[in-house]
Coordinates of C-alpha atoms in Angstrom, one line a residue:
M1 CA -21.2 -43.0 1.5
Y2 CA -18.5 -40.3 2.4
T3 CA -14.8 -40.2 2.6
Q4 CA -12.2 -37.4 3.5
C5 CA -8.7 -36.6 2.1
P6 CA -6.2 -37.1 4.8
D7 CA -4.0 -34.1 3.4
C8 CA -6.4 -31.2 3.0
R9 CA -9.4 -32.7 5.0
T10 CA -11.9 -32.2 2.1
V11 CA -15.0 -34.6 2.4
F12 CA -16.3 -36.1 -0.6
S13 CA -19.5 -38.0 -1.5
L14 CA -18.8 -41.3 -3.5
D15 CA -20.4 -44.6 -4.2
A16 CA -19.7 -48.3 -4.7
G17 CA -18.8 -48.1 -8.2
V18 CA -15.9 -45.5 -7.5
L19 CA -14.7 -47.8 -4.6
A20 CA -14.7 -50.8 -6.9
H21 CA -12.9 -49.1 -9.8
A22 CA -9.6 -49.0 -8.0
R23 CA -10.2 -51.1 -4.8
G24 CA -10.6 -47.9 -2.7
A25 CA -7.9 -45.7 -4.3
V26 CA -9.1 -42.3 -5.2
I27 CA -7.4 -39.0 -6.1
C28 CA -8.5 -35.8 -4.0
G29 CA -10.1 -33.4 -6.5
N30 CA -8.8 -30.3 -4.3
C31 CA -5.2 -31.0 -3.5
E32 CA -4.4 -33.9 -6.0
T33 CA -3.7 -36.3 -3.0
L34 CA -4.0 -40.1 -3.9
F35 CA -5.4 -41.8 -0.9
D36 CA -7.6 -45.0 0.2
A37 CA -11.1 -43.9 0.6
L38 CA -11.7 -46.9 2.9
D39 CA -9.8 -45.5 5.5
T40 CA -12.5 -43.0 6.5
L41 CA -15.6 -44.5 4.7
A42 CA -18.8 -43.5 6.4
D43 CA -22.5 -43.8 5.8
Q44 CA -23.5 -40.7 7.4
L45 CA -21.7 -37.6 8.1
P46 CA -21.4 -36.6 12.0
P47 CA -23.2 -33.7 13.4
E48 CA -21.6 -30.4 12.5
P49 CA -19.3 -28.9 13.1
F50 CA -16.7 -31.6 12.5
R51 CA -13.3 -31.7 11.2
L52 CA -12.4 -35.3 10.8
L53 CA -14.3 -38.4 10.0
P54 CA -13.7 -41.3 12.1
G55 CA -11.1 -43.6 10.9
N56 CA -11.9 -47.4 9.9
A57 CA -9.7 -50.0 11.6
R58 CA -8.2 -52.6 9.3
S59 CA -7.7 -56.4 9.9
E60 CA -6.0 -58.9 8.0
E61 CA -8.8 -61.5 8.8
A62 CA -11.8 -60.9 6.3
P63 CA -15.1 -60.4 8.2
R64 CA -17.6 -63.0 7.7
L65 CA -21.0 -61.6 6.4
E66 CA -24.3 -63.0 8.3
V67 CA -27.0 -60.8 7.0
A68 CA -27.9 -61.8 3.6
V69 CA -30.5 -60.0 1.6
Y70 CA -30.7 -62.3 -1.5
R71 CA -29.7 -66.0 -1.8
P72 CA -30.1 -67.6 -5.7
R73 CA -32.1 -70.9 -5.8
E74 CA -29.8 -74.0 -6.2
D75 CA -31.8 -74.9 -9.5
V76 CA -31.3 -71.8 -11.3
P77 CA -28.0 -71.6 -13.2
V78 CA -25.4 -69.2 -12.0
A79 CA -25.5 -66.1 -14.4
E80 CA -22.4 -65.3 -16.1
P81 CA -20.4 -62.4 -14.5
A82 CA -21.2 -58.9 -15.8
P83 CA -18.9 -57.6 -18.2
A84 CA -16.5 -55.1 -16.5
V85 CA -17.8 -51.6 -16.1
P86 CA -15.8 -49.2 -18.3
A87 CA -13.4 -47.3 -16.3
F88 CA -14.5 -43.8 -15.4
T89 CA -13.2 -40.6 -13.5
P90 CA -14.7 -40.2 -10.0
R91 CA -17.0 -37.1 -10.2
F92 CA -15.0 -34.9 -7.8
V93 CA -11.8 -35.4 -10.5
H94 CA -14.1 -34.0 -13.1
E95 CA -15.0 -31.0 -10.8
R96 CA -11.3 -30.6 -10.1
R97 CA -10.4 -30.5 -13.8
A98 CA -13.4 -28.1 -14.4
A99 CA -12.0 -25.9 -11.5
R100 CA -8.7 -25.6 -13.3
K101 CA -10.3 -23.5 -16.0
R102 CA -10.0 -20.4 -14.3
P103 CA -10.1 -16.8 -15.3
R104 CA -7.0 -15.2 -16.0
R105 CA -5.3 -13.2 -13.1
W106 CA -3.2 -10.7 -14.9
P107 CA -6.0 -8.0 -14.9
W108 CA -6.3 -8.1 -11.2
V109 CA -2.4 -8.1 -11.0
L110 CA -2.3 -5.0 -13.1
T111 CA -5.1 -3.4 -11.1
C112 CA -3.1 -4.0 -8.0
A113 CA 0.2 -2.7 -9.5
L114 CA -1.7 0.6 -10.7
L115 CA -3.4 1.0 -7.4
A116 CA 0.2 0.6 -5.5
L117 CA 1.7 3.1 -7.8
L118 CA -1.2 5.7 -7.3
L119 CA -0.6 5.3 -3.3
A120 CA 3.3 5.7 -3.8
A121 CA 2.5 8.9 -5.9
Q122 CA 0.1 10.1 -3.2
V123 CA 2.7 9.6 -0.4
A124 CA 5.2 11.2 -2.6
W125 CA 3.1 14.1 -3.0
A126 CA 2.4 14.6 0.4
K127 CA 6.1 14.3 1.4
R128 CA 7.2 16.4 -1.6
G129 CA 8.9 19.1 0.7
A130 CA 11.2 16.7 2.4
L131 CA 11.9 15.0 -0.9
I132 CA 12.9 17.8 -2.5
A133 CA 15.0 19.2 0.3
D134 CA 17.0 16.1 0.7
P135 CA 20.1 16.5 -1.0
A136 CA 20.2 13.1 -2.8
I137 CA 16.7 12.8 -3.7
G138 CA 16.3 16.4 -4.7
S139 CA 19.2 16.4 -7.0
W140 CA 17.6 13.4 -8.9
L141 CA 14.3 15.2 -9.0
R142 CA 15.8 18.4 -10.4
Q143 CA 17.7 16.5 -12.9
A144 CA 14.6 14.5 -14.0
C145 CA 12.5 17.8 -13.9
A146 CA 15.2 19.3 -16.3
T147 CA 15.2 16.4 -18.8
L148 CA 11.2 16.3 -18.9
G149 CA 10.9 20.1 -18.9
C150 CA 8.5 20.1 -15.8
R151 CA 8.9 22.1 -12.6
L152 CA 9.2 21.3 -9.1
P153 CA 7.0 22.8 -6.6
L154 CA 8.5 25.6 -4.2
V155 CA 9.7 24.2 -0.8
R156 CA 10.2 26.5 2.2
D157 CA 13.2 26.1 4.4
V158 CA 14.4 29.2 6.3
R159 CA 17.3 27.4 7.7
H160 CA 19.1 28.3 4.3
L161 CA 17.9 31.8 4.2
H162 CA 20.7 34.2 5.4
L163 CA 20.9 38.1 5.9
V164 CA 23.9 39.3 4.1
A165 CA 23.2 43.2 4.5
R166 CA 20.9 45.5 6.3
D167 CA 20.8 49.3 6.9
V168 CA 18.6 51.8 8.8
Q169 CA 18.1 55.4 8.0
A170 CA 15.7 58.4 8.3
H171 CA 13.1 58.2 5.7
P172 CA 13.9 60.7 3.0
S173 CA 10.6 61.8 2.3
V174 CA 8.4 61.0 5.1
P175 CA 8.9 62.8 8.5
G176 CA 9.0 60.8 11.7
A177 CA 9.5 57.6 9.6
L178 CA 12.5 55.1 9.0
M179 CA 13.5 53.2 6.0
I180 CA 15.1 49.9 6.8
S181 CA 16.6 47.9 4.1
A182 CA 17.9 44.2 3.9
T183 CA 19.3 41.6 1.5
V184 CA 18.5 38.0 2.1
R185 CA 20.4 35.3 0.2
N186 CA 18.8 31.6 -0.5
D187 CA 21.8 29.2 0.2
A188 CA 19.5 26.1 -0.5
P189 CA 20.2 24.0 -3.7
F190 CA 16.6 24.7 -4.6
A191 CA 14.4 27.5 -5.1
Q192 CA 12.2 28.6 -2.2
P193 CA 9.3 30.9 -1.8
Y194 CA 9.9 34.5 -0.7
P195 CA 9.7 34.4 3.2
V196 CA 7.8 36.4 5.5
V197 CA 9.9 39.0 7.0
S198 CA 9.6 40.0 10.5
L199 CA 11.2 43.2 12.0
T200 CA 11.9 44.0 15.7
L201 CA 13.0 47.2 17.1
S202 CA 14.5 47.1 20.4
D203 CA 15.8 49.6 23.2
A204 CA 19.3 49.3 24.9
D205 CA 18.0 46.8 27.5
G206 CA 16.7 44.6 24.8
H207 CA 13.0 45.4 25.3
R208 CA 10.9 45.2 22.2
L209 CA 9.6 48.3 21.3
A210 CA 8.0 47.8 17.8
M211 CA 7.4 44.9 15.4
R212 CA 6.1 44.1 12.0
R213 CA 5.6 41.3 9.6
L214 CA 5.6 41.6 6.0
H215 CA 4.4 39.0 3.6
P216 CA 6.2 38.5 0.2
S217 CA 3.5 40.6 -1.5
E218 CA 4.2 43.5 0.7
Y219 CA 7.9 44.1 -0.2
L220 CA 7.8 42.5 -3.7
D221 CA 5.3 43.6 -6.5
D222 CA 6.6 41.5 -9.3
A223 CA 4.0 38.6 -9.5
A224 CA 6.1 36.7 -11.8
A225 CA 9.0 36.8 -9.3
L226 CA 6.7 35.7 -6.7
R227 CA 5.8 32.5 -8.5
A228 CA 9.3 31.9 -9.5
G229 CA 10.4 32.0 -5.8
L230 CA 14.2 32.8 -4.9
A231 CA 16.3 30.8 -6.9
P232 CA 19.2 28.8 -5.5
G233 CA 22.0 31.3 -4.7
A234 CA 19.9 34.4 -5.5
S235 CA 19.5 37.3 -3.3
A236 CA 16.6 39.6 -2.7
A237 CA 16.3 43.0 -1.3
V238 CA 13.7 44.1 1.2
L239 CA 12.7 47.7 1.9
I240 CA 10.6 48.4 5.0
E241 CA 9.2 51.8 6.0
V242 CA 8.1 51.8 9.8
A243 CA 7.2 54.8 12.0
D244 CA 10.3 56.1 14.3
P245 CA 9.9 55.0 17.7
G246 CA 12.3 57.6 18.8
K247 CA 15.7 57.5 20.2
R248 CA 15.1 54.6 22.5
A249 CA 15.2 52.2 19.6
V250 CA 18.8 51.3 19.2
A251 CA 18.9 47.8 17.7
F252 CA 16.7 46.1 15.1
E253 CA 16.4 42.5 14.2
F254 CA 15.2 40.7 11.1
G255 CA 13.6 37.1 11.1
F256 CA 12.3 34.9 8.5
E257 CA 9.3 32.6 8.4

């Protein structure tokens, strides 16, 4: 026979002994709900798929039993009633108690926490430039690194690079060449890598006559300074040698990349 929990809809198999033990009252081994197994008692399960077992209508009038499968002879003494069956727990309650002995969950919780921290570290590394450049977060990171003795990666932000001095003159030792010097200052609160410097020479009408781009290694031969970058508030001198485009070149412009 079968019955179904009205709360979680779990279907259980049971026998007459379980029903007689508490007159149909049973406890669901899945959700601990106390219910009357007689409400949905069925001999067979309906064809799948099904969600609910059909309910049994209750009546105040006791049904009359007509189909007898055994009737004792009148001359045979009636046997004494059998001793009460010892109380027992339904099988699905035993299954519920066994299910409570589950393995510990803390290893899974710890693993998930470590994976979440690893993911956060990867996102922070991918966004390190924006985090270091942020005034609040960058200041906290610099203080933390100063305490721990670590070093933040260099972040490039040319908006904080400013040209504070520049000059152009004939090359003192190379005929037909110009020597152009400039001084760039880092006004960011963090160290920056030395920029790529672009120089553009123009005529009086603003037409470009010549242009040159110099990478940091082309105007700075100090490897240690290149690795350290341009410190906050520090300045660097840039010296560029170019061929003299003639008298048409009357203006020059610096850019940083």
